[in-house]
Coordinates of C-alpha atoms in Angstrom, one line a residue:
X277 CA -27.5 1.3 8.0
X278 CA -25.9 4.1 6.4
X279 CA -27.6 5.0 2.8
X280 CA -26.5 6.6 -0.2
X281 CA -26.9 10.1 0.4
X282 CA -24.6 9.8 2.9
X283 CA -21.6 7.9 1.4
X284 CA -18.7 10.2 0.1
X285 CA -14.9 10.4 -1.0
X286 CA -13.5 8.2 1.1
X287 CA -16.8 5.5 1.7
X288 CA -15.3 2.3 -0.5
X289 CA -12.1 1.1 -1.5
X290 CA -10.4 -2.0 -2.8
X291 CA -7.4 -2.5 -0.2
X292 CA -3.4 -2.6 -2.0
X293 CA -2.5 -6.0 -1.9
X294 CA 0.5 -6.9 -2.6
X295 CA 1.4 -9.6 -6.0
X296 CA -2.6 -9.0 -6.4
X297 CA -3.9 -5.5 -7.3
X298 CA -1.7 -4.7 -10.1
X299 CA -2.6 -2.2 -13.4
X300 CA -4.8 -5.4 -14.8
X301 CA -6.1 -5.9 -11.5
X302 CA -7.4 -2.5 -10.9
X303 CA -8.7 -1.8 -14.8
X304 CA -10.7 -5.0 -13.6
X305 CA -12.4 -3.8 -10.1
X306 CA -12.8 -0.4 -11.9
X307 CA -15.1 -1.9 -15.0
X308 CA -17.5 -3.2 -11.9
X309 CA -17.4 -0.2 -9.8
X310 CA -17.4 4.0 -10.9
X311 CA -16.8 4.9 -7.2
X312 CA -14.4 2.2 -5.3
X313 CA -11.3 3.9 -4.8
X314 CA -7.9 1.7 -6.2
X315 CA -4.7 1.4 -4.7
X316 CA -1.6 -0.4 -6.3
X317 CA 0.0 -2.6 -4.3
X318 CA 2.5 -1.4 -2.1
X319 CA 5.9 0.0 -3.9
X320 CA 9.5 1.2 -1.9
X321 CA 10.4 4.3 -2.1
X322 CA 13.7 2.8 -3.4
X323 CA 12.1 1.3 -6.2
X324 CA 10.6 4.7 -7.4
X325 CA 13.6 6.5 -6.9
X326 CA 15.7 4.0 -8.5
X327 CA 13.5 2.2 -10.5
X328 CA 12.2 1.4 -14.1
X329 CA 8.8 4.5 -13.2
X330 CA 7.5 3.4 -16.1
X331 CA 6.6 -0.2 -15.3
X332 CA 6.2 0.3 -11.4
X333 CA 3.6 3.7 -11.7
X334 CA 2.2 3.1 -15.0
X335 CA -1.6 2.7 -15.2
X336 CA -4.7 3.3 -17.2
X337 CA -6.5 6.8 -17.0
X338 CA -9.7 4.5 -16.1
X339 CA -8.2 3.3 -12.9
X340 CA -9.3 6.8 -11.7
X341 CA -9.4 8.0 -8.7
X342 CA -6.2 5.5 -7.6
X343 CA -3.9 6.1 -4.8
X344 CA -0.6 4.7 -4.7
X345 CA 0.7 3.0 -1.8
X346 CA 4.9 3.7 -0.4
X347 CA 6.5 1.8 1.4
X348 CA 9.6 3.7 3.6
X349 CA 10.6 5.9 6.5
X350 CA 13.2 8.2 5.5
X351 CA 11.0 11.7 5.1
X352 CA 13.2 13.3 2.3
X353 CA 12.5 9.6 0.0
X354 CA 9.2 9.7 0.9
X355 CA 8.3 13.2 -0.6
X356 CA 10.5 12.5 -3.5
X357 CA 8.5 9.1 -4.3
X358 CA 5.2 11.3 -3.1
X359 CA 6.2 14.1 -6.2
X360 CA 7.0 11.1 -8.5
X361 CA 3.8 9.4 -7.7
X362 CA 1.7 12.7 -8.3
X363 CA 3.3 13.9 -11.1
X364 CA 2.5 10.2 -12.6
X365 CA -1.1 11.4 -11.9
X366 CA -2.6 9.7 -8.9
X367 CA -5.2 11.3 -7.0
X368 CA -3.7 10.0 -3.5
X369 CA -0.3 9.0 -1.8
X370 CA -1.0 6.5 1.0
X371 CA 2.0 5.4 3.7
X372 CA 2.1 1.8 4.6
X373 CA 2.1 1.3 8.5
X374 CA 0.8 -2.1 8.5
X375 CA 2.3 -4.3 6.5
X376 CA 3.8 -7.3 8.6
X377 CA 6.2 -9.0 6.7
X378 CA 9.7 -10.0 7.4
X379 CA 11.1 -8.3 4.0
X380 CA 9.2 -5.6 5.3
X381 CA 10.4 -5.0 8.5
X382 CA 13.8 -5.5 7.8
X383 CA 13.2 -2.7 6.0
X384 CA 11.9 -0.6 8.4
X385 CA 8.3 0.5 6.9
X386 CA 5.2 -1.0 7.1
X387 CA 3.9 -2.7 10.9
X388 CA 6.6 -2.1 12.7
X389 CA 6.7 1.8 12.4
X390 CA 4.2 1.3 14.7
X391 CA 6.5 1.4 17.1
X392 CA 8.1 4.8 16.3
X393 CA 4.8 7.4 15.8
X394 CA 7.1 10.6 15.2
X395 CA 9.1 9.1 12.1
X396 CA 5.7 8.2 10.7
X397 CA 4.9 12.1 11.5
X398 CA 7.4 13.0 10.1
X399 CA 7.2 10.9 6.8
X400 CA 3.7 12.7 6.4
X401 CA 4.7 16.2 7.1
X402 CA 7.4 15.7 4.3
X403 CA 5.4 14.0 1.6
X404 CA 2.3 16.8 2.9
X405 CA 5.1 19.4 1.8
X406 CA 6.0 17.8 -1.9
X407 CA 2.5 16.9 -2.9
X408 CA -0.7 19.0 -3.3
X409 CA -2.8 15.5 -3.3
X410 CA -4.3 14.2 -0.6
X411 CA -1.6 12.0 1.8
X412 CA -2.9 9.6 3.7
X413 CA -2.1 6.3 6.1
X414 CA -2.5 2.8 6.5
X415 CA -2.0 1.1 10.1
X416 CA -2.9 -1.4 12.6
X417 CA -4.3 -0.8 15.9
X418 CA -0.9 -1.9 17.3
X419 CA 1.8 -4.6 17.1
X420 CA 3.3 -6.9 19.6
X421 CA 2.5 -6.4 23.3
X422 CA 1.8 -2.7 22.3
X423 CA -2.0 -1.6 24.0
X424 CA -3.8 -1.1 21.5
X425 CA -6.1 1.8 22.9
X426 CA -2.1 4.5 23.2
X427 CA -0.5 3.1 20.2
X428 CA -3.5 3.8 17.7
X429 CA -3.8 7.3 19.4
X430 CA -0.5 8.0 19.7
X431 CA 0.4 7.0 16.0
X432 CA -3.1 9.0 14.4
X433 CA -3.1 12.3 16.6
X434 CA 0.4 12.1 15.2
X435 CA -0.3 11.7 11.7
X436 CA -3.0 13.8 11.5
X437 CA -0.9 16.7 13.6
X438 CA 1.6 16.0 10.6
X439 CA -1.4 16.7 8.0
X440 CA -2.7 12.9 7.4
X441 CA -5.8 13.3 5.0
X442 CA -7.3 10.5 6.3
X443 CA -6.4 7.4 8.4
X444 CA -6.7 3.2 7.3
X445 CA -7.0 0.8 10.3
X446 CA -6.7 -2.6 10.2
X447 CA -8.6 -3.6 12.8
X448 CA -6.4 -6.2 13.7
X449 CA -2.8 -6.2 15.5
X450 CA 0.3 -7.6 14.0
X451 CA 2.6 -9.9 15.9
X452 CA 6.5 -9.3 14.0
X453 CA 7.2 -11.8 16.7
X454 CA 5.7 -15.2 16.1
X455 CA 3.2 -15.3 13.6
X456 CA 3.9 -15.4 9.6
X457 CA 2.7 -12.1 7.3
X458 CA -0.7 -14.6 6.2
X459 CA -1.5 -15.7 9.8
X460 CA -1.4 -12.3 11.0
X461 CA -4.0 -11.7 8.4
X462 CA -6.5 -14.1 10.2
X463 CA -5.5 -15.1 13.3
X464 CA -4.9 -11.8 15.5
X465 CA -8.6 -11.1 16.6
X466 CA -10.8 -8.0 14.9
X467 CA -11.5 -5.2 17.2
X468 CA -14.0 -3.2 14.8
X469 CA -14.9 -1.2 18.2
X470 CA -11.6 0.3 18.6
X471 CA -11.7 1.4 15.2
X472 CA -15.1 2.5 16.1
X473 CA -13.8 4.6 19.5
X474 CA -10.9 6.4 17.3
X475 CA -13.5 7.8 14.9
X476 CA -15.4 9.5 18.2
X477 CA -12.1 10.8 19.5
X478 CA -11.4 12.4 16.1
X479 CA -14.8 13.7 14.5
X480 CA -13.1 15.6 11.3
X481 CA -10.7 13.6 10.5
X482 CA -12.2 10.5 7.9
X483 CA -11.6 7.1 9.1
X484 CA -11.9 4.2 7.0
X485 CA -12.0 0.4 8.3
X486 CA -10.4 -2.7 6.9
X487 CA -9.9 -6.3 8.1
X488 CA -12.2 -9.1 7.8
X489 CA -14.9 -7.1 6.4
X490 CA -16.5 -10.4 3.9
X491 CA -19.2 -8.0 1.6
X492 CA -21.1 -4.6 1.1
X493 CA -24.0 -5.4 3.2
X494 CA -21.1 -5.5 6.3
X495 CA -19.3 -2.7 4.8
X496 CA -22.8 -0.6 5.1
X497 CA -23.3 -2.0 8.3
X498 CA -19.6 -0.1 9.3
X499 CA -20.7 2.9 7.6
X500 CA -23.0 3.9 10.5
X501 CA -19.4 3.8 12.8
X502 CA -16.6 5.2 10.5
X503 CA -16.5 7.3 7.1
X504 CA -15.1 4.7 5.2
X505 CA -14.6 0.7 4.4
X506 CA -11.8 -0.6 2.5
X507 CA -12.5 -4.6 1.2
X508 CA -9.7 -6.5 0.3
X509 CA -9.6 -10.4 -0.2
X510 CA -13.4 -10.8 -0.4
X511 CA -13.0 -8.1 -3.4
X512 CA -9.7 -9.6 -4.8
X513 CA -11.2 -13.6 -4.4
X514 CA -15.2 -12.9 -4.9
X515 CA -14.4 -10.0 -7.2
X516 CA -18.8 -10.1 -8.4
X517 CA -19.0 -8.5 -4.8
X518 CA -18.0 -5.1 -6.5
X519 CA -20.8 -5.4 -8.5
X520 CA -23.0 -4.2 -5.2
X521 CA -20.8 -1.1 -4.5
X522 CA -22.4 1.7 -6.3
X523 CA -26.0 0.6 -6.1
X524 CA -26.4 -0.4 -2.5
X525 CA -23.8 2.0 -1.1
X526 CA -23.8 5.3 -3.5
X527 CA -27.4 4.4 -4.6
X528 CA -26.1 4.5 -8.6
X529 CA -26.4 1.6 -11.2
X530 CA -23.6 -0.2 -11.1
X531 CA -21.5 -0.3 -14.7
X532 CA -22.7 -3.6 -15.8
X533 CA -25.4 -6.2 -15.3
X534 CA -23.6 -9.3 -15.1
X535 CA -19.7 -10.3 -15.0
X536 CA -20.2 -11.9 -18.3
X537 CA -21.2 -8.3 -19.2
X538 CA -18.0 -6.9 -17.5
X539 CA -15.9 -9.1 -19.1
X540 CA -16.6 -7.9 -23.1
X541 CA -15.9 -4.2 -21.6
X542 CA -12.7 -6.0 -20.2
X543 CA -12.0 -7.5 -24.0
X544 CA -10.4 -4.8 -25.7
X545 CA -8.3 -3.9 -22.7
X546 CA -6.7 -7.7 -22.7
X547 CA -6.0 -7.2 -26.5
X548 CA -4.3 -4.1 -26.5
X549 CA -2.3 -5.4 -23.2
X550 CA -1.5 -8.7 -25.3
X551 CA -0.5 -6.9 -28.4
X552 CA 2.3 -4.8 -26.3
X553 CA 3.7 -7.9 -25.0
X554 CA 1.6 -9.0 -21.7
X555 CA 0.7 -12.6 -21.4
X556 CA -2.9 -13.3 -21.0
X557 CA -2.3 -15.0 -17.5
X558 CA -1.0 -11.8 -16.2
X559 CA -4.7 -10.8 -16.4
X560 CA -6.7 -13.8 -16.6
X561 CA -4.9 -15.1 -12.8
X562 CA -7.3 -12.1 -11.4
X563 CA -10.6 -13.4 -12.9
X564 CA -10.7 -16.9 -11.4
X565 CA -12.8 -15.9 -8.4
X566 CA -15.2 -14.0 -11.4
X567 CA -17.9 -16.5 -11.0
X568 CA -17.7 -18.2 -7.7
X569 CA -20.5 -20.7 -6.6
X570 CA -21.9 -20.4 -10.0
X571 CA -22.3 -23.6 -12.4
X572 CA -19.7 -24.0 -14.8
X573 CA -17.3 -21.9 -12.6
X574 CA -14.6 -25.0 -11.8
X575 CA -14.9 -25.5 -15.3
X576 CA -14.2 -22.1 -16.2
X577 CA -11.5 -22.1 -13.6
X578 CA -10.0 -25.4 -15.0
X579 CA -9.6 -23.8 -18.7
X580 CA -8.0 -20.7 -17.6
X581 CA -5.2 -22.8 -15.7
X582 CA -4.5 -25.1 -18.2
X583 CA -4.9 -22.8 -21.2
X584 CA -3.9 -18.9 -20.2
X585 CA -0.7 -20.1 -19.3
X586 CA 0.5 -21.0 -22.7
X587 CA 3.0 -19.1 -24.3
X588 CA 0.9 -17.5 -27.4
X589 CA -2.2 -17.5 -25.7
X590 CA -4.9 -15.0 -26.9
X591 CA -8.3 -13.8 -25.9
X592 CA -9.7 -16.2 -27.3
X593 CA -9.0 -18.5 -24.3
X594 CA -10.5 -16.4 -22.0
X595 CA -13.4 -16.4 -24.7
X596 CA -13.7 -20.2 -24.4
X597 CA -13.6 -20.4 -20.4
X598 CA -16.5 -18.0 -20.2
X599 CA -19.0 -19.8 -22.3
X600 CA -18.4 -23.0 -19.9
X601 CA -20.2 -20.4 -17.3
X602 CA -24.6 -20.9 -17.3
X603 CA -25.8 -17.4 -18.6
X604 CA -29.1 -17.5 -16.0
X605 CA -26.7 -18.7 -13.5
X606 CA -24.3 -16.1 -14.6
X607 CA -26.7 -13.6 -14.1
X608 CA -27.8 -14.2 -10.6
X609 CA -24.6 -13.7 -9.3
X610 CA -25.0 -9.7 -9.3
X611 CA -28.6 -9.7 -8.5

C-alpha cells in the first residue's frame, strides 16, 4: 500500500458529476477533506461563452484547489472558456472525453471524441496556449468496438504531445451504441490493469484512476499502480468516506471528527447561501448519504425530504433532521 509520504498533487479527487457536485456540493466535500481535489460538474463551452459566468463559475474561495470541467471540441472555444475559467480563479481546466450521454454526443464532446484523438490534441494545445494553469483530461479506455489497448494510447500520447498536465481514465469503456449514459456507468466491465499498463508506458506523465473505486482503503490499494484516484459516487452517496482522505492517505488529521461535527462548520455557509436567495434543498439534497448505516439515518433522511423542500425553509430543518441521528453512533462512522 502506498503511504503518506508518498501521496502528492494529483493523489485524491472527488470526480465532476454532473446535477451532483455543484458550489454547495463541493463547499461540503471540502469541510471533510483539506487535500481532495474538486471539480464542478461538467459546463459547455457554449455556456461560458454565452452564459450568465456568474452563476455557472461562481464558487467559494474554500473550494480550493477546484478544477473546472469543459465540455467541447472546437480549439479556439475551448481556450476562450479555458481563460474565462482561470481568470474566475480555478487552479485547473480539465477536458471531458468521457462522458457518454446522448445530449452529449450530439454535441460532439465528451466519449465519443474518443474516436477523433487529434481534435482532442488539438483542444489541449489551444487551451495549453490561453491558460498558465494546469490543463488536463478526462477519458475512457475506449468506446464502441474501439481496442482498448490503441485507442487509450493513441488518445494520451496525443494529449500529452499537445501538453496534457495529467490524464483521467475511466477504467471502463463506453458503448454510444446500446447502452444508456447510467448503465454504462456499471455495466461495461473495469479494466484497472489497463489503466495500470498506461502509467508504465508513460512514467512522467501523472495518471489518476476512476471507475468503481467503492472507498480509500481501494483508492490506496491503486496508489501503488497510478499517481492518482478520483472517487465519485461512493464520495457523492457515502459522502463520511471523505472523512478517511487526509489521515489514511496524506497521513494528516482530517478537518473534523464526526459529520455531526462537519455539519456546524457547514451552518453558517447554508445561512449566508439562504439569506441570498438559495433554498435549503439545494444543499440539504447533497447530505442524505451523510450518515448512512447509522441509527436514526432514515429518520434523518425522512425529515430532510419532507421538510427541506418547503418554500421558507431555514436551517433550522436541517437542525432538526440531525438530532434524529445517535451521537455514539454518529461518531463511529468516521472512526
Amino acid at each position: 500500500m502506498t503511504g503518506p509520504s508518498t501521496c502528492n498533487y494529483w493523489s485524491f479527487s472527488v470526480a465532476p458529476m454532473m446535477d451532483w457536485t455543484d458550489r454547495h456540493c463541493r463547499v461540503f466535500h471540502r469541510l471533510m477533506s483539506r487535500r481532495a481535489r474538486l471539480y464542478t460538474e461538467m459546463l459547455t463551452t457554449g455556456a461560458i461563452i454565452h452564459g450568465d459566468r456568474k452563476r455557472l463559475l461562481g464558487f467559494d474561495t474554500s473550494e480550493h484547489p477546484v478544477a473546472l470541467q469543459l465540455g467541447g471540441s472546437d480549439p479556439r472555444d475551448l481556450a476562450t472558456a479555458a481563460k474565462i475559467g482561470e481568470d474566475f480563479g480555478y487552479d485547473e481546466i480539465n477536458l471531458n472525453v468521457g462522458c457518454p450521454s446522448d445530449r452529449v454526443k450530439d454535441g460532439r464532446f465528451g466519449a465519443c471524441l474518443m474516436a477523433e484523438p487529434a481534435l482532442v490534441a488539438d483542444g489541449v494545445a489551444a487551451m495549453k496556449r490561453a491558460v498558465n494553469i494546469p490543463v488536463t483530461v478526462k477519458c475512457r479506455i475506449g468506446i464502441d468496438d474501439q481496442d482498448p489497448e490503441i485507442a487509450l494510447d493513441v488518445l494520451a500520447r496525443g494529449v500529452v504531445a499537445a501538453g496534457a498536465d495529467a490524464l483521467v481514465v475511466h477504467a471502463r469503456k463506453a458503448w454510444l451504441n446500446g447502452l444508456s449514459p447510467k448503465e454504462n456507468r456499471d455495466i461495461p466491465p473495469l479494466d484497472y490493469d489497463r489503466v495500470y499498463r498506461l502509467k508504465a508506458a508513460l512514467p512522467d506523465v501523472p495518471v489518476i484512476i476512476n471507475g468503481g473505486i467503492g472507498s480509500i482503503a481501494e483508492a490506496a490499494r491503486h496508489l501503488a499502480h497510478v499517481d492518482g484516484v478520483m472517487l465519485g459516487r461512493a464520495a457523492y452517496q457515502e459522502p463520511w468516506r471523505l472523512l478517511d482522505v487526509d489521515p489514511e492517505l496524506f497521513g494528516e488529521a482530517a478537518p473534523y471528527a464526526t459529520m455531526k461535527d462537519v455539519f456546524e462548520a457547514m451552518f453558517p455557509y447554508i445561512e449566508d447561501q439562504l439569506a441570498q436567495g438559495s433554498r435549503l434543498h439545494s444543499m440539504t439534497r447533497h447530505f442524505v448519504g451523510a450518515f448512512h448505516g447509522v441509527p436514526g439515518a432514515r429518520a434523518f433522511r425522512r425529515h430532510l425530504a419532507e421538510k427541506g423542500v418547503k418554500p421558507g425553509a431555514g436551517v433550522d430543518v436541517l437542525r432538526d433532521a440531525i438530532a434524529l441521528v445517535e451521537d455514539r453512533a454518529a461518531a463511529l462512522v468516521a472512526a
